[in-house]
Coordinates of C-alpha atoms and ligand atoms in Angstrom, one line a residue:
X9 CA -0.2 0.0 -0.1
X10 CA 1.2 3.2 -0.3
X11 CA 0.6 6.4 1.6
X12 CA 0.7 9.5 0.2
X13 CA -0.1 12.3 3.0
X14 CA 0.3 15.6 1.5
X15 CA 1.1 17.8 4.7
X16 CA 4.2 19.8 5.4
X17 CA 5.9 20.8 8.4
X18 CA 8.0 18.1 10.0
X19 CA 9.7 18.3 13.2
X20 CA 12.5 20.7 13.0
X21 CA 15.4 19.1 12.1
X22 CA 14.3 15.5 11.6
X23 CA 14.2 14.8 7.8
X24 CA 12.0 15.7 4.9
X25 CA 9.0 18.4 4.1
X26 CA 6.4 17.0 2.9
X27 CA 6.3 17.7 -0.8
X28 CA 4.3 16.8 -3.7
X29 CA 2.9 14.7 -1.2
X30 CA 5.9 12.2 -1.0
X31 CA 6.8 11.9 2.4
X32 CA 4.8 10.2 5.7
X33 CA 4.8 13.0 8.3
X34 CA 5.8 10.7 11.0
X35 CA 5.6 12.7 15.0
X36 CA 9.2 12.7 16.6
X37 CA 9.6 9.6 18.7
X38 CA 13.0 10.4 20.9
X39 CA 14.4 8.1 22.6
X40 CA 15.6 8.8 26.0
X41 CA 19.3 9.5 27.0
X42 CA 18.0 9.2 30.5
X43 CA 19.1 5.9 30.5
X44 CA 22.6 6.3 30.4
X45 CA 25.2 8.0 33.1
X46 CA 27.9 9.6 31.0
X47 CA 30.7 10.5 33.9
X48 CA 31.7 13.9 33.7
X49 CA 35.9 12.8 32.9
X50 CA 36.9 9.4 32.4
X51 CA 40.1 8.1 33.1
X52 CA 42.5 4.9 32.1
X53 CA 41.5 1.3 32.8
X54 CA 45.2 -0.3 34.0
X55 CA 45.4 -3.0 35.9
X56 CA 41.8 -3.2 36.8
X57 CA 42.0 0.4 37.7
X58 CA 41.1 3.9 36.9
X59 CA 44.4 5.9 36.6
X60 CA 44.9 9.2 35.7
X61 CA 47.4 10.3 32.9
X62 CA 51.1 10.5 33.8
X63 CA 50.8 13.8 31.8
X64 CA 47.8 15.0 32.7
X65 CA 46.5 16.4 30.1
X66 CA 42.2 15.5 29.0
X67 CA 40.5 15.8 25.4
X68 CA 36.6 16.1 24.4
X69 CA 34.4 13.6 23.3
X70 CA 31.6 15.7 21.6
X71 CA 28.4 14.6 20.9
X72 CA 28.3 15.1 16.9
X73 CA 24.5 16.1 16.3
X74 CA 24.9 18.2 19.4
X75 CA 28.9 20.0 18.9
X76 CA 28.2 19.5 22.7
X77 CA 31.0 17.8 24.7
X78 CA 30.0 14.8 26.6
X79 CA 32.8 14.1 28.5
X80 CA 36.4 14.5 29.2
X81 CA 39.0 11.8 28.3
X82 CA 42.7 10.9 29.3
X83 CA 45.2 10.9 26.6
X84 CA 47.4 8.1 27.6
X85 CA 51.2 8.7 26.9
X86 CA 54.0 6.0 26.6
X87 CA 54.1 5.7 29.9
X88 CA 50.7 5.2 30.3
X89 CA 50.6 2.7 27.8
X90 CA 53.9 0.9 29.0
X91 CA 51.6 0.2 32.4
X92 CA 48.7 -0.9 30.5
X93 CA 50.8 -4.0 28.2
X94 CA 53.0 -4.6 31.7
X95 CA 49.3 -5.1 33.3
X96 CA 48.4 -7.1 30.7
X97 CA 51.5 -8.9 30.8
X98 CA 51.2 -10.0 34.1
X99 CA 47.1 -10.8 34.1
X100 CA 48.2 -13.2 31.6
X101 CA 51.2 -14.7 33.4
X102 CA 49.3 -15.0 36.5
X103 CA 45.6 -16.1 35.6
X104 CA 44.5 -15.6 32.0
X105 CA 46.7 -18.5 30.7
X106 CA 46.5 -20.4 33.9
X107 CA 42.3 -21.0 33.1
X108 CA 40.8 -23.9 31.4
X109 CA 39.3 -22.3 27.9
X110 CA 36.1 -23.7 29.7
X111 CA 36.8 -21.3 32.3
X112 CA 37.5 -18.4 29.8
X113 CA 34.4 -19.6 28.2
X114 CA 32.5 -18.9 31.3
X115 CA 33.6 -15.2 31.7
X116 CA 32.8 -14.5 27.8
X117 CA 29.6 -15.6 28.3
X118 CA 28.5 -13.9 31.2
X119 CA 30.0 -10.5 29.3
X120 CA 27.6 -11.5 26.7
X121 CA 24.6 -11.8 29.1
X122 CA 25.0 -8.6 30.5
X123 CA 25.6 -6.7 27.2
X124 CA 22.6 -7.7 26.6
X125 CA 20.8 -6.9 29.7
X126 CA 22.5 -3.4 29.5
X127 CA 21.4 -3.3 25.4
X128 CA 19.5 -0.6 25.4
X129 CA 22.1 1.7 27.1
X130 CA 24.6 0.5 25.6
X131 CA 23.1 1.9 22.5
X132 CA 21.7 5.1 23.6
X133 CA 25.5 6.3 24.7
X134 CA 26.5 4.8 21.3
X135 CA 24.4 7.0 19.2
X136 CA 25.1 9.9 21.6
X137 CA 29.3 10.1 21.2
X138 CA 29.6 8.3 17.5
X139 CA 26.4 9.9 15.9
X140 CA 24.3 7.1 14.3
X141 CA 21.1 6.5 14.5
X142 CA 19.3 4.8 17.3
X143 CA 17.7 2.6 15.0
X144 CA 21.3 1.4 14.1
X145 CA 22.8 0.9 17.5
X146 CA 19.5 -0.6 19.0
X147 CA 18.9 -3.3 16.2
X148 CA 22.4 -3.8 14.6
X149 CA 25.4 -2.8 16.3
X150 CA 24.2 -3.9 20.0
X151 CA 22.7 -7.2 19.0
X152 CA 25.9 -8.0 17.0
X153 CA 28.3 -7.2 19.9
X154 CA 26.2 -9.4 22.2
X155 CA 26.5 -12.1 19.6
X156 CA 30.2 -11.5 19.0
X157 CA 31.0 -12.3 22.5
X158 CA 28.7 -15.5 22.4
X159 CA 30.1 -16.8 19.4
X160 CA 33.4 -16.3 20.9
X161 CA 32.5 -17.9 24.4
X162 CA 31.6 -20.5 22.5
X163 CA 34.6 -21.4 20.7
X164 CA 37.3 -21.2 24.0
X165 CA 36.9 -24.7 25.3
X166 CA 36.9 -25.6 21.7
X167 CA 40.1 -24.3 20.0
X168 CA 41.5 -27.9 19.1
X169 CA 38.4 -28.5 16.1
X170 CA 39.9 -25.1 14.8
X171 CA 43.1 -26.5 14.0
X172 CA 42.6 -29.8 14.1
X173 CA 45.8 -31.9 14.5
X174 CA 48.0 -28.9 15.5
X175 CA 49.8 -27.9 18.9
X176 CA 48.5 -24.5 19.8
X177 CA 49.3 -21.8 22.1
X178 CA 47.7 -18.4 22.9
X179 CA 50.4 -15.2 22.1
X180 CA 50.1 -12.9 25.3
X181 CA 49.4 -9.6 24.8
X182 CA 47.4 -8.2 22.2
X183 CA 47.3 -4.6 21.0
X184 CA 43.9 -3.5 19.5
X185 CA 43.3 -0.3 17.8
X186 CA 40.1 0.5 16.8
X187 CA 38.0 3.0 14.3
X188 CA 35.3 5.5 15.3
X189 CA 32.6 4.1 12.8
X190 CA 31.4 1.5 14.7
X191 CA 33.0 1.3 18.4
X192 CA 31.6 -1.3 20.5
X193 CA 31.1 -3.5 17.3
X194 CA 34.8 -3.1 16.7
X195 CA 36.0 -3.2 20.3
X196 CA 33.6 -7.0 20.7
X197 CA 35.3 -7.6 17.2
X198 CA 38.6 -7.4 18.9
X199 CA 38.1 -8.5 22.6
X200 CA 36.3 -11.7 22.5
X201 CA 38.7 -13.8 19.9
X202 CA 41.6 -12.5 22.1
X203 CA 40.2 -13.6 25.1
X204 CA 38.7 -17.0 24.3
X205 CA 41.9 -18.0 22.7
X206 CA 43.9 -17.0 26.3
X207 CA 45.4 -13.6 25.2
X208 CA 45.6 -10.6 27.3
X209 CA 44.5 -7.1 26.1
X210 CA 45.2 -3.8 25.9
X211 CA 42.8 -1.8 23.4
X212 CA 42.6 2.2 22.2
X213 CA 39.4 2.9 21.4
X214 CA 38.9 6.4 18.8
X215 CA 39.7 9.7 20.3
X216 CA 36.1 10.4 18.5
X217 CA 34.3 7.4 19.9
X218 CA 35.8 6.0 23.6
X219 CA 32.7 6.5 26.0
X220 CA 30.9 3.2 25.3
X221 CA 34.4 0.6 25.5
X222 CA 34.9 2.7 28.4
X223 CA 31.3 1.6 29.5
X224 CA 32.1 -2.0 29.0
X225 CA 34.2 -1.8 32.1
X226 CA 31.4 -2.2 34.3
X227 CA 30.4 -5.3 32.3
X228 CA 33.6 -6.4 32.7
X229 CA 33.8 -5.9 36.3
X230 CA 30.5 -7.4 36.9
X231 CA 31.1 -10.6 35.0
X232 CA 34.3 -10.7 37.5
X233 CA 36.7 -9.9 34.7
X234 CA 40.4 -11.0 36.4
X235 CA 41.8 -7.6 36.6
X236 CA 44.3 -6.8 33.3
X237 CA 43.1 -9.4 31.4
X238 CA 41.3 -6.1 29.8
X239 CA 43.0 -2.9 29.5
X240 CA 41.6 0.2 27.9
X241 CA 43.9 3.6 26.8
X242 CA 42.1 6.3 25.3
X243 CA 44.1 9.1 23.1
X244 CA 44.7 9.8 19.7
X245 CA 47.0 8.3 16.5
X246 CA 50.7 8.7 19.1
X247 CA 49.0 6.6 22.3
X248 CA 47.7 4.0 19.4
X249 CA 51.8 4.0 18.0
X250 CA 53.7 3.9 21.6
X251 CA 50.9 0.3 21.1
X252 CA 51.8 -0.4 18.4
X253 CA 55.9 -0.1 19.2
X254 CA 55.5 -1.5 22.7
X255 CA 58.5 -5.1 22.4
X256 CA 55.5 -7.1 25.3
X257 CA 53.1 -6.8 22.4
X258 CA 53.0 -9.8 21.0
X259 CA 49.7 -9.2 18.2
X260 CA 48.6 -5.9 16.6
X261 CA 45.0 -5.9 15.8
X262 CA 43.5 -2.6 13.5
X263 CA 40.5 -1.6 12.2
X264 CA 41.3 2.3 10.3
X265 CA 42.5 4.1 7.3
X266 CA 44.5 2.4 4.7
X267 CA 47.1 5.6 5.3
X268 CA 47.1 4.3 9.3
X269 CA 47.3 0.8 8.1
X270 CA 50.8 1.3 6.0
X271 CA 52.3 2.9 9.1
X272 CA 51.2 0.3 11.0
X273 CA 52.5 -2.6 8.5
X274 CA 55.9 -0.6 8.5
X275 CA 56.2 0.0 12.4
X276 CA 55.3 -3.8 12.9
X277 CA 57.6 -5.1 10.4
X278 CA 60.5 -7.1 11.7
X279 CA 59.5 -7.3 15.5
X280 CA 58.1 -11.0 15.5
X281 CA 54.5 -8.9 15.7
X282 CA 51.6 -10.9 14.6
X283 CA 49.6 -8.5 12.8
X284 CA 45.6 -8.1 11.0
X285 CA 44.9 -5.1 9.2
X286 CA 40.7 -4.1 8.3
X287 CA 41.5 -1.1 6.0
X288 CA 39.1 1.1 3.5
X289 CA 37.5 0.0 0.8
X290 CA 35.4 1.1 -2.1
X291 CA 32.7 -1.7 -2.6
X292 CA 30.6 -1.8 -5.4
X293 CA 26.9 -2.8 -6.1
X294 CA 26.3 -4.5 -9.4
X295 CA 22.4 -4.5 -10.8
X296 CA 21.3 -6.6 -13.6
X297 CA 18.7 -6.0 -15.4
X298 CA 16.9 -9.2 -14.0
X299 CA 17.0 -7.6 -10.5
X300 CA 14.6 -7.0 -8.2
X301 CA 14.9 -3.5 -8.9
X302 CA 12.6 -2.1 -6.1
X303 CA 14.8 -4.9 -3.8
X304 CA 17.9 -4.1 -5.3
X305 CA 17.4 0.0 -4.5
X306 CA 16.8 -0.6 -1.0
X307 CA 20.0 -2.5 -0.2
X308 CA 21.6 0.0 -2.1
X309 CA 20.4 3.3 0.1
X310 CA 20.5 1.0 2.9
X311 CA 24.7 0.4 2.1
X312 CA 25.7 4.0 1.4
X313 CA 23.3 6.4 3.3
X314 CA 22.2 4.0 6.7
X315 CA 25.3 4.9 9.4
X316 CA 26.3 8.4 7.1
X317 CA 28.4 5.8 4.7
X318 CA 30.8 5.4 7.8
X319 CA 31.0 2.2 7.3
X320 CA 34.5 0.5 5.6
X321 CA 32.2 -1.8 3.4
X322 CA 29.9 0.7 2.2
X323 CA 28.8 -0.1 -1.3
X324 CA 29.9 3.6 -2.5
X325 CA 30.0 2.5 -5.4
X326 CA 26.7 1.4 -8.0
X327 CA 27.0 -0.5 -11.2
X328 CA 23.6 -0.5 -13.1
X329 CA 23.2 -2.4 -16.1
X330 CA 22.6 0.4 -18.7
X331 CA 18.5 -1.3 -20.1
X332 CA 17.9 -0.4 -16.8
X333 CA 20.0 2.5 -15.5
X334 CA 17.1 5.5 -16.3
X335 CA 14.6 3.4 -13.9
X336 CA 16.7 2.6 -11.6
X337 CA 18.3 6.0 -11.1
X338 CA 14.8 7.2 -10.2
X339 CA 13.5 4.4 -8.0
X340 CA 16.6 5.9 -6.4
X341 CA 16.2 9.5 -6.1
X342 CA 12.2 8.6 -5.2
X343 CA 13.8 6.7 -2.4
X344 CA 16.6 9.4 -1.1
X345 CA 14.0 12.0 -1.4
X346 CA 12.4 10.3 1.6
X347 CA 15.1 9.3 3.8
X348 CA 14.6 11.0 7.2
X349 CA 18.1 13.1 8.2
X350 CA 18.6 14.4 11.8
X351 CA 18.0 14.0 15.7
X352 CA 20.1 10.5 15.8
X353 CA 18.2 9.6 18.9
X354 CA 14.7 9.8 17.1
X355 CA 13.9 6.4 16.1
X356 CA 12.3 7.9 12.8
X357 CA 15.8 9.0 11.7
X358 CA 17.8 7.3 8.6
X359 CA 20.8 9.1 8.5
X360 CA 22.1 10.4 11.8
X361 CA 25.2 12.9 12.5
X362 CA 28.6 13.2 11.0
X363 CA 30.9 11.8 13.1
X364 CA 33.5 15.0 13.3
X365 CA 33.6 18.3 11.7
X366 CA 36.8 17.2 10.0
X367 CA 34.7 14.4 8.6
X368 CA 32.4 16.4 7.2
X369 CA 34.7 18.8 6.0
X370 CA 36.3 15.7 3.9
X371 CA 33.2 15.0 2.5
X372 CA 32.2 18.1 1.6
X373 CA 35.7 18.3 -0.7
X374 CA 35.0 15.2 -2.3
X375 CA 31.5 16.1 -3.2
X376 CA 33.0 19.6 -5.1
X377 CA 35.7 17.4 -6.4
X378 CA 32.7 15.9 -8.0
X379 CA 31.0 18.3 -9.4
X380 CA 34.0 19.8 -11.0
X381 CA 35.2 16.5 -12.7
X382 CA 31.7 16.9 -14.3
X383 CA 29.7 14.0 -12.5
X384 CA 26.0 14.5 -12.7
X385 CA 25.2 15.3 -9.0
X386 CA 21.3 14.9 -7.4
X387 CA 20.8 15.3 -3.5
X388 CA 17.4 15.3 -2.4
X389 CA 16.6 19.1 -1.7
X390 CA 13.4 18.7 0.0
X391 CA 15.1 17.3 3.0
X392 CA 15.9 20.2 6.1
X393 CA 19.1 19.8 8.0
X394 CA 19.2 20.5 11.7
X395 CA 20.6 24.1 12.5
X396 CA 23.5 23.1 14.6
X397 CA 24.9 19.5 14.2
X398 CA 27.0 17.9 11.4
X399 CA 24.4 17.3 9.1
X400 CA 24.9 16.2 5.1
X401 CA 22.0 15.3 3.1
X402 CA 23.1 12.1 1.2
X403 CA 23.6 12.7 -2.5
X404 CA 24.7 11.2 -5.8
X405 CA 27.0 11.2 -9.2
X406 CA 25.3 9.6 -11.9
X407 CA 27.7 9.2 -15.5
X408 CA 31.1 8.8 -13.6
X409 CA 33.6 7.8 -15.2
X410 CA 36.2 5.0 -13.7
X411 CA 39.1 7.2 -13.8
X412 CA 36.9 9.9 -11.4
X413 CA 38.0 10.6 -8.0
X414 CA 34.2 9.3 -6.6
X415 CA 35.2 6.0 -8.7
X416 CA 38.3 5.6 -7.0
X417 CA 38.5 7.2 -3.8
X418 CA 36.8 6.3 -0.2
X419 CA 34.4 9.4 0.9
X420 CA 33.2 7.4 3.8
X421 CA 30.4 9.7 3.9
X422 CA 26.8 9.8 2.4
X423 CA 27.8 10.0 -1.6
X424 CA 27.0 7.1 -4.3
X425 CA 29.0 7.3 -7.2
X426 CA 26.8 5.6 -10.5
X427 CA 27.8 4.3 -13.6
X428 CA 27.1 1.5 -15.9
X429 CA 28.0 -1.6 -18.0
X430 CA 26.4 -3.6 -20.6
X431 CA 27.7 -7.0 -19.9
X432 CA 28.6 -9.5 -16.9
X433 CA 32.5 -9.2 -17.7
X434 CA 32.3 -5.5 -18.4
X435 CA 30.5 -5.1 -14.3
X436 CA 33.1 -7.4 -13.3
X437 CA 36.0 -5.6 -14.5
X438 CA 34.6 -2.1 -13.5
X439 CA 33.9 -3.7 -9.9
X440 CA 37.4 -5.1 -9.9
X441 CA 39.2 -2.0 -11.0
X442 CA 40.2 -0.5 -7.7
X443 CA 42.8 -0.7 -5.2
X444 CA 40.5 -1.8 -2.7
X445 CA 38.4 -5.3 -2.1
X446 CA 36.4 -5.5 0.9
X447 CA 32.9 -6.6 -0.4
X448 CA 30.4 -5.9 -3.5
X449 CA 26.8 -6.8 -3.4
X450 CA 25.1 -8.8 -6.4
X451 CA 21.8 -8.0 -7.7
X452 CA 20.1 -10.8 -10.0
X453 CA 17.0 -13.2 -9.7
X454 CA 18.9 -15.7 -11.8
X455 CA 21.3 -17.7 -9.4
X456 CA 23.7 -19.1 -12.2
X457 CA 24.8 -15.8 -12.8
X458 CA 25.0 -14.7 -9.5
X459 CA 27.7 -17.3 -8.7
X460 CA 29.3 -17.0 -11.9
X461 CA 30.2 -13.0 -10.9
X462 CA 30.6 -13.8 -7.0
X463 CA 33.4 -16.0 -8.1
X464 CA 35.6 -13.6 -10.5
X465 CA 34.9 -10.5 -7.6
X466 CA 38.0 -9.2 -6.1
X467 CA 36.2 -8.9 -2.7
X468 CA 36.6 -10.5 0.8
X469 CA 32.9 -10.3 1.3
X470 CA 30.1 -11.0 -1.7
X471 CA 26.0 -10.2 -0.8
X472 CA 23.8 -11.8 -3.2
X473 CA 20.5 -9.9 -3.1
X474 CA 20.9 -7.9 0.4
X475 CA 23.8 -6.1 1.8
X476 CA 25.4 -5.5 5.4
X477 CA 24.1 -8.7 6.6
X478 CA 26.6 -9.7 9.6
X479 CA 26.8 -12.6 11.4
X480 CA 29.7 -13.4 14.0
X481 CA 30.3 -17.4 12.3
X482 CA 31.5 -15.3 9.1
X483 CA 34.9 -14.5 8.3
X484 CA 35.6 -10.5 7.1
X485 CA 38.4 -9.0 5.4
X486 CA 39.9 -7.8 2.5
X487 CA 42.1 -7.8 -0.5
X488 CA 44.8 -5.1 -1.6
X489 CA 44.6 -2.1 -0.1
X490 CA 41.6 -3.2 2.1
X491 CA 43.6 -5.2 4.2
X492 CA 44.7 -8.4 5.3
X493 CA 43.3 -11.1 8.1
X494 CA 40.4 -12.2 9.0
X495 CA 37.7 -11.3 11.8
X496 CA 34.6 -13.7 12.8
X497 CA 34.4 -16.6 12.4
X498 CA 37.1 -20.0 13.0
X499 CA 39.6 -18.1 10.7
X500 CA 39.5 -15.1 13.3
X501 CA 40.4 -17.7 16.2
X502 CA 43.6 -18.2 13.9
X503 CA 45.3 -14.6 14.4
X504 CA 45.4 -15.0 18.3
X505 CA 47.0 -18.5 18.5
X506 CA 50.4 -19.5 17.6
X507 CA 50.0 -22.8 15.6
X508 CA 52.8 -26.0 15.1
X509 CA 51.5 -28.5 13.2
Ligands
NAI613 P1 42.5 6.4 11.5 O1 43.2 5.7 10.6 O2 43.9 7.5 11.7 O3 42.1 5.9 13.1 C1 41.8 5.0 13.3 C2 42.8 4.3 14.5 O4 43.9 4.4 14.1 C3 42.3 5.3 15.6 O5 42.2 4.9 16.8 C4 43.2 6.1 15.6 O6 43.7 6.8 16.8 C5 44.4 5.3 15.6 N1 45.5 6.0 14.9 C6 46.2 7.0 14.5 N2 47.4 6.6 13.2 C7 47.8 5.8 14.4 C8 49.0 5.4 14.4 N3 50.1 6.2 13.4 N4 49.1 4.2 14.9 C9 49.1 3.5 16.0 N5 47.5 3.8 15.5 C10 46.9 5.1 14.7 O7 41.2 7.4 10.8 P2 40.8 8.7 10.7 O8 41.5 9.4 10.9 O9 39.8 8.6 12.1 O10 39.5 8.9 10.0 C11 40.4 8.8 8.1 C12 40.0 8.4 7.1 O11 40.0 7.0 7.3 C13 38.3 8.3 7.2 O12 37.8 9.6 6.4 C14 38.0 6.9 6.3 O13 38.3 7.5 5.0 C15 38.8 6.3 6.5 N6 38.7 5.3 7.6 C16 38.3 3.9 7.5 C17 37.6 3.0 8.8 C18 37.6 1.7 8.4 O14 36.7 0.9 9.0 N7 37.7 0.9 7.2 C19 37.5 3.6 9.9 C20 37.3 5.3 9.8 C21 38.4 6.0 8.9
MG614 MG1 32.2 11.5 20.0

């Protein structure tokens, strides 16, 4: 049933003005932020204690939807990082490496259950600190965080089945550095397999979004996790660099930009540290003429515009078969006009706040480059943006060429580049014509075509007739400049184990 309500005047700053009867006018439905208490100041979590940073410096964590400071957060320098790594090493030597897999699994199960119990609180905190819509944190991020701990809890006493016939041992201290786009999910992806395998952890959250990881400490303590098993040091790049350089760290797991991934690969080279890198992407959707077009359009929209395009595997390129290109573009534009941009705590919001002013500037610069290079630009002008906060309309460029910046450079924002193809071979060649290789989406009603195309795509994940579906049992990772190593599934255990055949 299509509903056309020709009322104008949405609640200020939440989405689209109803133009020409296009948009259903929902009343605001704001999730309360009362459920979460945010301390005004956070220290470093080292060896089971909250410690002041040696140099006494703090930085602000900001709500990007209001630009208000949520909390002051300690900046760890090399001596703090050293204390955290030593605490992790002590915990490894004295307690964690002495426990059976079954005992480790019990802690992880407890953590998973506590995350479920406190899911709403964590979702609100994540939305406040990151700017992504509550619908995403409530329905996607936090359930996946719990699922990840449950999944790896199950592996803790079955590691022998992950490496059949081989001898294996944990590594020791793992240093883990994560980005701001999925703060809690990335913390879960890193911490859960590390602990399941018997390692201890020093985690460095992103400086833009440290609060939810710091809140996890309450859960670790409620689960009775022994002190020093997880340590959290906050700060920016220099803090991360101190962690990667530390001689007692045996493994580095990094998710973030390709530039920093390369710096880390260089700094770790020759040190004997294990390394996994999950970096950027320029992932493509391939829509074939035989696809269910409405479903495909919905997949494309959710794959690049929900979460503001702040997703490493965002489907930022759309390749569409020429015979249906005009229809697909019309449908896309119609759907984009109905997107609701605004208050991330509103349950109706599709697109929340861009995570930081720096990211907003970067995205705007790339949009200007796209306009200069001559792609055909579209943004839904009916969408009104809130007066304050880091907000941006979703947009697309059609008729872009393979050599254009928007086809090559990761924008990390709600910007879609659309081009066409005539044959499957051309679609595959264009999809693979990128230094990255993280994900792809195929849209076709023909199973044989889906399989044939998927086998030729150089991407770590290929979704068919869906997009952005995650499961902890499924490995995730990339080719080329998207990094190396896999997280999730049985594969995700191997980087945390020393295996002797
Ligand atoms: P970034 O790569 O600088 O930050 C990611 C993490 O690495 C943060 O925790 C940061 O503090 C840490 N870090 C920075 N420099 C480091 C160093 N030298 N050694 C160790 N750790 C270091 O990414 P940033 O600046 O937040 O975003 C820049 C661009 O990177 C974005 O516009 C986007 O294109 C891309 N990006 C990609 C992500 C992904 O998931 N693939 C996630 C975040 C950003
Ligand atoms: Mg923040």
